[in-house]
Coordinates of C-alpha atoms and ligand atoms in Angstrom, one line a residue:
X1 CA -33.4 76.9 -144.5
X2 CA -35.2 73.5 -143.5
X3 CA -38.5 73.3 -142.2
X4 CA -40.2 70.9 -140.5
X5 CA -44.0 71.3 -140.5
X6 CA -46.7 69.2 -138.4
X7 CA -49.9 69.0 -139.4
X8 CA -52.8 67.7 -136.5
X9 CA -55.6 65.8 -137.0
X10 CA -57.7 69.0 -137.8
X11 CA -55.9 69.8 -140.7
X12 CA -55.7 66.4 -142.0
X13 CA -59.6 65.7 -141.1
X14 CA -60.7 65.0 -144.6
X15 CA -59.6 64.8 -148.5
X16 CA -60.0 68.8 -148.5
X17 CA -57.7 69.0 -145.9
X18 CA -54.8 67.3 -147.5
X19 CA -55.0 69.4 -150.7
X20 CA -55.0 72.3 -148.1
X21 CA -51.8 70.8 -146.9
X22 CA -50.1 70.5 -150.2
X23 CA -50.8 74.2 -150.9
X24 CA -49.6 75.3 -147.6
X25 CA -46.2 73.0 -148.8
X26 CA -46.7 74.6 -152.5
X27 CA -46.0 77.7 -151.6
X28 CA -42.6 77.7 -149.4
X29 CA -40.0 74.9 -150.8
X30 CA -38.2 75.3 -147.3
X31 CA -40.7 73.0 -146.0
X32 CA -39.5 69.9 -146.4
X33 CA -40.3 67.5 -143.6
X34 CA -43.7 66.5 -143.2
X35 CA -45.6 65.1 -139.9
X36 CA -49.1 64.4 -140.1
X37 CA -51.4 63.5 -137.0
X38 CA -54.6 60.4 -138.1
X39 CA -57.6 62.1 -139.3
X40 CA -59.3 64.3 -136.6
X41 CA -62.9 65.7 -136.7
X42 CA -64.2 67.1 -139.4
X43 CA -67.6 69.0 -137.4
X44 CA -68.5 68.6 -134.1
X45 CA -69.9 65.3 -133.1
X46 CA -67.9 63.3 -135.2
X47 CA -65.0 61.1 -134.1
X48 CA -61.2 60.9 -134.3
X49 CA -59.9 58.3 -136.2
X50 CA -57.9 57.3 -133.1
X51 CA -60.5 57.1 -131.1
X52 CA -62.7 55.0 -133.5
X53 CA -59.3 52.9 -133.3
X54 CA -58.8 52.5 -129.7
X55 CA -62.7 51.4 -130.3
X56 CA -61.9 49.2 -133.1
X57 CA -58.9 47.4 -130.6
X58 CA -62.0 46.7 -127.7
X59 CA -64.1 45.2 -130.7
X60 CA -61.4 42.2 -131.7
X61 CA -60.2 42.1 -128.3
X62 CA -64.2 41.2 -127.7
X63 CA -65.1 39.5 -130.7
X64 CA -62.3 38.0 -132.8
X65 CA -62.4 41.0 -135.1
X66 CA -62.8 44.3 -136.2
X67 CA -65.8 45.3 -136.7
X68 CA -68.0 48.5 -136.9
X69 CA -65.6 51.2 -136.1
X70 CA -62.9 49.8 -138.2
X71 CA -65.4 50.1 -140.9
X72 CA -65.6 53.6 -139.4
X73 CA -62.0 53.9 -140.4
X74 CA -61.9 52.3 -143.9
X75 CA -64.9 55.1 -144.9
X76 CA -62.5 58.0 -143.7
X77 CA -59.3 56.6 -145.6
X78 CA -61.1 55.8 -148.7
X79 CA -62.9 59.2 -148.8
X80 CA -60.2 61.0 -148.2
X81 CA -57.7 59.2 -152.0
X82 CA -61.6 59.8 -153.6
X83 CA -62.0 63.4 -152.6
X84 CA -58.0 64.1 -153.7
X85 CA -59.0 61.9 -156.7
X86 CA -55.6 60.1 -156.2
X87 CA -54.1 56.9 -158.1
X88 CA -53.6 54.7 -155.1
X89 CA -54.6 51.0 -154.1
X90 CA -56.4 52.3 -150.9
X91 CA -58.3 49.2 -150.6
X92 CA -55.6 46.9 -150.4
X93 CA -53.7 49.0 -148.0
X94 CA -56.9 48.8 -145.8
X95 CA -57.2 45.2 -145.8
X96 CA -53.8 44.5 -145.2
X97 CA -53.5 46.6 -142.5
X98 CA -56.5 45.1 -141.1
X99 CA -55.0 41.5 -141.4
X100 CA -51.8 43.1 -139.7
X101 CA -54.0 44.1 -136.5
X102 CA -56.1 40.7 -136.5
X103 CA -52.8 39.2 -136.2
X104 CA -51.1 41.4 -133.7
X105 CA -54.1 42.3 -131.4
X106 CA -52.1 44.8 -129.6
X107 CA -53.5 47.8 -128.7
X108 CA -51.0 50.6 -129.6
X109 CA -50.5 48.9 -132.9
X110 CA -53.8 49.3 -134.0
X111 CA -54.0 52.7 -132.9
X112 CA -51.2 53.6 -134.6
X113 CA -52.2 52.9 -138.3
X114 CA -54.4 56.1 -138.0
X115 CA -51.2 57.9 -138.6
X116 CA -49.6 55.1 -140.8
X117 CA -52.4 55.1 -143.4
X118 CA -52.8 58.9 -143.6
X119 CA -48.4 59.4 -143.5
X120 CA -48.5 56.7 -146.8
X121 CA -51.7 58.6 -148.4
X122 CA -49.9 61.8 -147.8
X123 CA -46.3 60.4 -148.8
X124 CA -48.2 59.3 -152.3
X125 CA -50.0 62.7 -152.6
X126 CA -47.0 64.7 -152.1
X127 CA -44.8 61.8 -154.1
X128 CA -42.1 62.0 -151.5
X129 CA -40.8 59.2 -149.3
X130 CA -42.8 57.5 -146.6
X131 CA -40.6 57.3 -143.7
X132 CA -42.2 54.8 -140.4
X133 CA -41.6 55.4 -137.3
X134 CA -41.4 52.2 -135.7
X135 CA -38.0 52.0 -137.3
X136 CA -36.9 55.6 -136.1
X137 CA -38.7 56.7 -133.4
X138 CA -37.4 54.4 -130.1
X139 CA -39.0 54.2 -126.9
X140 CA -38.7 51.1 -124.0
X141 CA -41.2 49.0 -123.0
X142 CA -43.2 51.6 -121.1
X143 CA -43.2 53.9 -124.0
X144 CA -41.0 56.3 -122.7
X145 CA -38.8 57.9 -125.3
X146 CA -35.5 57.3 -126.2
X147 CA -34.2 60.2 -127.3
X148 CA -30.5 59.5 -128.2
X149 CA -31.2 56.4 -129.6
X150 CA -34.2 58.2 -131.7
X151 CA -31.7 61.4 -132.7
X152 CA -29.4 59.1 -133.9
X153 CA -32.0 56.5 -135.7
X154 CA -33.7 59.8 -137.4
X155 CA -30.7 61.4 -138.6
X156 CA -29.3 58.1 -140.4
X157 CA -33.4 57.1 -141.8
X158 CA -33.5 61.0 -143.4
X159 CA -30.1 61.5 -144.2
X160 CA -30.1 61.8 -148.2
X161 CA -33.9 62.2 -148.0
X162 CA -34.3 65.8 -149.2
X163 CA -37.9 65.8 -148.6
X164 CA -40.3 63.0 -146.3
X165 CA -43.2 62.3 -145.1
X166 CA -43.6 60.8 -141.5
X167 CA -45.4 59.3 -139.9
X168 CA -46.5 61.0 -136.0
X169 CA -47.4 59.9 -132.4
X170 CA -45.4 56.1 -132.7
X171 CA -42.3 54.7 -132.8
X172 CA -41.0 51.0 -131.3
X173 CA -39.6 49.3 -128.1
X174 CA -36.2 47.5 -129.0
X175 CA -38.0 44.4 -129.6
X176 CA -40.0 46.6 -132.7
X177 CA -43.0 46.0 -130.6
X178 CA -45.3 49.6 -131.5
X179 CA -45.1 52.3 -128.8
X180 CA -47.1 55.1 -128.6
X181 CA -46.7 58.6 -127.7
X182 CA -49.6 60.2 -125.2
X183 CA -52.4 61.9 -126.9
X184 CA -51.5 64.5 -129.1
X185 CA -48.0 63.3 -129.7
X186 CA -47.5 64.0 -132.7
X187 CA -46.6 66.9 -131.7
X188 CA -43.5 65.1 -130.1
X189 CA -42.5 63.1 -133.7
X190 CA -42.7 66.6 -135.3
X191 CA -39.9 68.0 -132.4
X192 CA -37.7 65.3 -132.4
X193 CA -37.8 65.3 -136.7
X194 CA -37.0 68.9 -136.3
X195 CA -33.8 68.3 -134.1
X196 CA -32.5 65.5 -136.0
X197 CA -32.9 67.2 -139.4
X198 CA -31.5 70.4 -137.4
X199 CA -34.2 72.6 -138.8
X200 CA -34.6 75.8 -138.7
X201 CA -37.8 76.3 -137.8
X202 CA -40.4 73.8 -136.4
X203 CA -43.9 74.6 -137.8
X204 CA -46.7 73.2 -135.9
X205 CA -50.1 73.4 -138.1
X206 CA -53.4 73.4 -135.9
X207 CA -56.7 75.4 -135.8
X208 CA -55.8 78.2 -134.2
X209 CA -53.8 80.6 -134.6
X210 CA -51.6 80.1 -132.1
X211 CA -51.3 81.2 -128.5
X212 CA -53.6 83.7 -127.0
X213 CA -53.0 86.0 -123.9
X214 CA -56.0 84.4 -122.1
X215 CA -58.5 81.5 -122.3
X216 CA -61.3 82.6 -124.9
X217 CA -64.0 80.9 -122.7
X218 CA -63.3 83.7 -120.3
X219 CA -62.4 86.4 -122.0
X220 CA -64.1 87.1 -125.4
X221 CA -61.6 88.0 -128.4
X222 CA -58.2 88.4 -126.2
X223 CA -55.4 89.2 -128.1
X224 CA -52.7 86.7 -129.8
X225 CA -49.3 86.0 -128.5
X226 CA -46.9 87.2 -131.2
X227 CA -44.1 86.0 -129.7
X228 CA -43.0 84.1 -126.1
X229 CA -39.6 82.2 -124.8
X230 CA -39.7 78.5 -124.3
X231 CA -39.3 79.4 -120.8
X232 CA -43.1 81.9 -120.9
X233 CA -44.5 78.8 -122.7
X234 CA -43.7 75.8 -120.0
X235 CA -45.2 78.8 -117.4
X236 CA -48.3 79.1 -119.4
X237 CA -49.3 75.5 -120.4
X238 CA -48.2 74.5 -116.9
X239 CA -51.5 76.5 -116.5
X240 CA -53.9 75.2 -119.0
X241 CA -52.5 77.3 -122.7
X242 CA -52.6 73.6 -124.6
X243 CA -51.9 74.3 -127.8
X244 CA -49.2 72.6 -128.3
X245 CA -48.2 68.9 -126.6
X246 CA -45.6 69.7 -123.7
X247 CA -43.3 67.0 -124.2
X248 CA -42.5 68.6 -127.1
X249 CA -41.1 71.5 -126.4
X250 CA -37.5 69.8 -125.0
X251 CA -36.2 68.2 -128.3
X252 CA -36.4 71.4 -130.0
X253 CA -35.6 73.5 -127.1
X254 CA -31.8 72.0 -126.2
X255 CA -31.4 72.4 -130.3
X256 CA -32.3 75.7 -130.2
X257 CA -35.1 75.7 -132.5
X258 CA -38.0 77.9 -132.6
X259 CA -41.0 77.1 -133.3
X260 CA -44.0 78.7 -135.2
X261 CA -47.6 77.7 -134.2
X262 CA -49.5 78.3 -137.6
X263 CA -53.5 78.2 -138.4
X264 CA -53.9 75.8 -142.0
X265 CA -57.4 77.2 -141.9
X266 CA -55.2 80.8 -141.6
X267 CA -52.1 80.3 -143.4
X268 CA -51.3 84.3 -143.7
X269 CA -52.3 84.5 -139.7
X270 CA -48.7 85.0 -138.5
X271 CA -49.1 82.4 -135.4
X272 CA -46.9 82.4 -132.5
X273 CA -43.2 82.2 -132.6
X274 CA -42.0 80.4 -129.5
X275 CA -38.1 81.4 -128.9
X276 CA -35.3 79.2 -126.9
X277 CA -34.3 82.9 -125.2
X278 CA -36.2 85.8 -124.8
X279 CA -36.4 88.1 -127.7
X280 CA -33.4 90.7 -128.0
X281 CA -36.7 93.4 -128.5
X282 CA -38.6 92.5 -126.1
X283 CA -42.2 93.3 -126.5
X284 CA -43.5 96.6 -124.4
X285 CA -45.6 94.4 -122.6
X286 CA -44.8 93.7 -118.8
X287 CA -47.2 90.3 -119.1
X288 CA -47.0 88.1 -122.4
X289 CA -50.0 85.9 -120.6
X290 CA -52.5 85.0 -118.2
X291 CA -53.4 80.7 -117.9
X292 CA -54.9 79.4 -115.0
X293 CA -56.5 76.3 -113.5
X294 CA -59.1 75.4 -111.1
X295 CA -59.1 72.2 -108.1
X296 CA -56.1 72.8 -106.0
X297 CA -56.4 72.5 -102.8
X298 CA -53.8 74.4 -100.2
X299 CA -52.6 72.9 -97.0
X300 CA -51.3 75.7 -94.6
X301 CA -49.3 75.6 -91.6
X302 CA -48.1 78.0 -88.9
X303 CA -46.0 77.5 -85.8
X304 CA -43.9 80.2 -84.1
X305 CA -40.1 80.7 -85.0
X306 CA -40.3 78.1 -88.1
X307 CA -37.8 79.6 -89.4
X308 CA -35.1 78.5 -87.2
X309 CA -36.3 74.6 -86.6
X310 CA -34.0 72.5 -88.9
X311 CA -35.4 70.0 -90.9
X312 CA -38.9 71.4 -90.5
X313 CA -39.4 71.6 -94.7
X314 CA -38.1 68.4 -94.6
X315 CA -40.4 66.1 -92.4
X316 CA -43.4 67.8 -94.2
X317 CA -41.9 66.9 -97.5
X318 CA -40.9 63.1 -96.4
X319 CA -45.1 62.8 -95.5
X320 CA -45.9 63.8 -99.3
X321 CA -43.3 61.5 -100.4
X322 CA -44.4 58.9 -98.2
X323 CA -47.6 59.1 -99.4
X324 CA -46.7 59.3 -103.4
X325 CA -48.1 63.2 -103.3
X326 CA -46.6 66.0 -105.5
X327 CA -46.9 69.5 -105.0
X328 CA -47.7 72.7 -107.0
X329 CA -46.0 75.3 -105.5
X330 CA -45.0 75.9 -101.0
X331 CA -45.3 79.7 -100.4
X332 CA -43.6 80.1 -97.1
X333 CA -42.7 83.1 -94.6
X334 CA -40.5 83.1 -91.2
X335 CA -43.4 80.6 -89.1
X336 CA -45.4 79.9 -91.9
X337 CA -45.8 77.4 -95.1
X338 CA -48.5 76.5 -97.8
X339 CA -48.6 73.6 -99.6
X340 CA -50.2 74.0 -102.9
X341 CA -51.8 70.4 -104.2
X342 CA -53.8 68.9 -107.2
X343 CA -56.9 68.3 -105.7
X344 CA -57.1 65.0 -107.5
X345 CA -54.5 63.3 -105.4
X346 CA -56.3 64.4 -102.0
X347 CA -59.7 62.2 -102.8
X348 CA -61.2 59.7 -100.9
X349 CA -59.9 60.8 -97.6
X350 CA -56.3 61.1 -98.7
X351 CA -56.5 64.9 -97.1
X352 CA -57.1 64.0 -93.7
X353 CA -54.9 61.3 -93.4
X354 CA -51.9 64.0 -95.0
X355 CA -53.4 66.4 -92.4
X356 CA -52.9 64.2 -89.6
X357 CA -49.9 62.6 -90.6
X358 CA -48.4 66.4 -91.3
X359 CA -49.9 67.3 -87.9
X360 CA -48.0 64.6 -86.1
X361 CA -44.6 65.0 -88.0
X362 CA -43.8 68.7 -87.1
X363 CA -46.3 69.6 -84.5
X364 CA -47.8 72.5 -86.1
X365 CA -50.0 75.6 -84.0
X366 CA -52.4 75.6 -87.1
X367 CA -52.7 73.6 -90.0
X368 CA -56.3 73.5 -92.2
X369 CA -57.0 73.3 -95.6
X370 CA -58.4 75.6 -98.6
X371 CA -60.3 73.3 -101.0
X372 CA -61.5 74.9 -104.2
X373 CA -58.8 77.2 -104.7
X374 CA -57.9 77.9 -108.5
X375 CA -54.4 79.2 -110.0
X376 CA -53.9 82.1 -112.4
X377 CA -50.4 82.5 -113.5
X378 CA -49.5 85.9 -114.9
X379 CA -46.5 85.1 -117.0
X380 CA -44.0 87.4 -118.7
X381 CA -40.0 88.1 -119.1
X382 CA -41.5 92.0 -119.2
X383 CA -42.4 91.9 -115.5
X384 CA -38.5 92.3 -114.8
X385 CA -38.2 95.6 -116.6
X386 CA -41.3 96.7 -115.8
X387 CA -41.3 98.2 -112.3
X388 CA -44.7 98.4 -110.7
X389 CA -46.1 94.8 -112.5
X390 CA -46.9 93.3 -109.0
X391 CA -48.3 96.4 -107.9
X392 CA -50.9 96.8 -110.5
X393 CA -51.9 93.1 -110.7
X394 CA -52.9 93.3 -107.1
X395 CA -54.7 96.3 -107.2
X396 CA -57.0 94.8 -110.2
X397 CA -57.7 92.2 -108.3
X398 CA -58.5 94.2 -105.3
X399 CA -60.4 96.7 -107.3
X400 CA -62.8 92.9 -108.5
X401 CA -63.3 92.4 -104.6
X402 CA -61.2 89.0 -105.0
X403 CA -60.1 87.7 -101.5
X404 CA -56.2 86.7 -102.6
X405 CA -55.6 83.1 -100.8
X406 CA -52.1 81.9 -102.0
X407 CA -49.4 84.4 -103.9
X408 CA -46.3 82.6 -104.8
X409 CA -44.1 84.2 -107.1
X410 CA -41.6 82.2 -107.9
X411 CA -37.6 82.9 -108.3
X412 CA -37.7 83.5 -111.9
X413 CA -39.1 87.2 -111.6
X414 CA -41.2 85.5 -115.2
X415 CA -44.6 84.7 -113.4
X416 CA -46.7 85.5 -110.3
X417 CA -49.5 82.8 -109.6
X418 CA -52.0 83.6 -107.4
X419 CA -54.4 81.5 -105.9
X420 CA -58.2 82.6 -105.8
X421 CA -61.4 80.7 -104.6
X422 CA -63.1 78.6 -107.6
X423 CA -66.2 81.1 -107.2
X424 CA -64.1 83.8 -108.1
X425 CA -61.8 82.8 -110.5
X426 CA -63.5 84.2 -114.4
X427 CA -63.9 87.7 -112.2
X428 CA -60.0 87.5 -111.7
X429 CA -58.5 86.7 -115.0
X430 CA -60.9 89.1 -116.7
X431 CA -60.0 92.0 -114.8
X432 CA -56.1 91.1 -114.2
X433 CA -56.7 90.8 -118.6
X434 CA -58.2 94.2 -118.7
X435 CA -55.5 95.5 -116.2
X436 CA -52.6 94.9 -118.8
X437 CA -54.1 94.3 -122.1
X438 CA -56.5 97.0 -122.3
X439 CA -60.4 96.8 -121.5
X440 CA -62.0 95.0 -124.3
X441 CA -64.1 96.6 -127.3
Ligands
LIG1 N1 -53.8 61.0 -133.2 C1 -53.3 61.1 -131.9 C2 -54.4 61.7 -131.0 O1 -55.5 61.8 -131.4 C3 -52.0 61.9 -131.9 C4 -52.1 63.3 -132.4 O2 -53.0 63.7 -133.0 O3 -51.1 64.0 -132.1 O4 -54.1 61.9 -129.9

């Protein structure tokens, strides 16, 4: 068995944290390959070592140099060999490093030596090999990933490498200029190790212990996901569940690897185990999940026999194109059709002019707008099997007195999203939670 673990910026936060690391690695030799995220934050208020980057690249950028918050940076490197009480010439690392970023002033280099300094402190805690990125990991100019190119680069830089440390969130453009994954991405370095190493199991280490059926903030204590599909997961982070970064879910998806979400503060918590299919015993449960999200906004239309108007769909869709919108979700009966829209993209009197320019492409008998409405996904392969799902998800929510503005639910019979106004949305996930998970202690 190989296993590829990635550790985030919590779990690599100070010196404690590495040892933490190496005894998680101590005590399962199957875990061989070894992503590690820059230093996070060790208590709340302090900073991310990638931020106090991004600050340092704004303070050469302004000044010549690097000033303060790369100090910043050279405290949390240096504590970190002290506390592990490691032979290693941090100091000289630092200063070359910070010669290296004088001379480049680019911004995603700089960035990127959060993960480079802690990958080479890790690779000479763990005394394995150190493997960089910028070498294996390929992306263009716009830092998009190259994923073929990267599979094949991988493979050949770990082939004969029975163990390695590497280094997350960056790779290189084809010119070796650094590239940078988006936030959280290593994440994404950890996925696409896992696929060219053709794991067996991708490990992602974080503070939590993995997914849980609802959003704490709303309901108190809710129960863990055990286990979901790949397919459950895209459904639920669509939604908010952001545990783990989504990009990296397709590397290790088209491999067929599953992936573990572990707690390094928990090792013995059993996590999440994300599946490429849905389980052969399939949990009881008709729901695996609830996510949802506030500011959409949904645009709907009426006008009599719809249905039999060709290219009606179409003209509304050319408008949002037109005007570079995307859309959620478009609910639609015989003479009606709801657009369902990131409020985000509908600012500054972006609505009215899509209003009007709808208005005037298909002529509708009614068209207004809902502002304020927010999603909840109810998400589950269970729903299939279990007749009477839809049923008792409506009645919970009519039993909370919540006005229903927007169902949509999907062709996948693996999620029904309702839309509900912003002012009642907490009162509808906890009582659609307490509908199929049991009223709370
Ligand atoms: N260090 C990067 C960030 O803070 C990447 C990561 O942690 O995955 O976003």
């Amino acid at each position: 068995m190989i296993k590829v673990c990635k550790f985030g910026g919590t779990s690599t936060a100070d010196g404690m944290g590495f040892a933490r690391i190496g005894r998680i690695l101590g005590r399962d030799l199957e875990r061989r390959y070894v992503v590690v995220s820059a230093p996070g934050k060790r208590y709340g208020g302090d900073a991310k070592v990638t931020d106090l980057l991004y600050a340092s690249h704004r303070e050469l950028i302004d000044g010549g140099h690097v000033r303060d918050a790369y100090a910043k940076v050279e405290v949390r490197f240096t504590g970190i060999v002290r506390e592990l009480g490691l032979e290693f010439d941090i100091a000289g690392l630092l200063a070359e490093t910070k010669d290296e970023i004088e001379a480049a002033r680019e911004e995603a280099f700089t960035v990127s030596r959060g993960e480079y300094l802690a990958g080479r402190i890790m690779a000479a805690y763990l005394s394995v090999p150190f493997l960089d990125p910028r070498g294996a990991v390929r992306m263009d100019a716009e830092g998009k990933l190259l994923a073929e190119e990267t599979d094949s680069l991988l493979r050949a830089a770990l082939k004969g490498k029975d163990r390695a440390v590497i280094a997350g969130f960056y790779g290189a453009d084809p010119s070796g200029m650094v590239r940078l994954f988006p936030r959280g991405g290593s994440d994404i370095t950890g996925a696409l190790v896992a696929r060219a190493v053709s794991a067996d199991l991708y490990e992602n280490w974080t503070d939590v212990s993995g997914f849980l059926a609802c959003d704490p903030r709303i309901v108190p204590g809710p129960v863990g996901i055990e286990q979901l599909s790949f397919r459950e997961l895209r459904e639920l982070s669509y939604l908010g569940a952001d545990v783990l970064h989504s990009d990296a879910v397709f590397p290790v998806r088209e491999a067929g690897i599953p992936i573990r979400i572990l707690n390094t503060f928990r090792p013995d918590d059993g996590g999440t185990l994300i599946l490429p299919a849905p389980s052969a015993r399939p949990s009881e449960r008709a729901v695996t999940g609830i996510a949802g999200k506030k500011n959409f906004t949904v645009i709907h239309l009426e006008k009599s026999l719809m249905n039999g108007e060709i290219g009606f769909a179409h003209r509304v869709l050319a408008v949002l194109k037109r005007r570079r919108i995307s859309f959620e979700h478009i609910p639609s009966g015989i003479d009606a059709m709801s657009l369902v829209i990131d409020s985000a993209q509908l600012k500054n009197g972006a609505l009215e002019r899509l209003l009007e320019e709808i208005g005037a492409a298909v002529l509708p008998e009614k068209i207004y707008a809902i502002a304020d409405v927010a999603l909840i996904a109810v998400v589950g392969h269970g729903m299939s099997r279990n007749v009477g799902t839809s049923a008792r998800l409506f009645q919970a929510i009519a039993r909370a007195g919540v006005n229903v503005r927007m169902i949509d639910q999907g062709s996948s019979e693996l999620n029904i999203t309702v839309g509900v106004d912003h002012a009642d949305y907490e009162r509808t996930v906890r009582a659609v939670y307490d509908e199929f998970f049991g009223k709370r202690a």
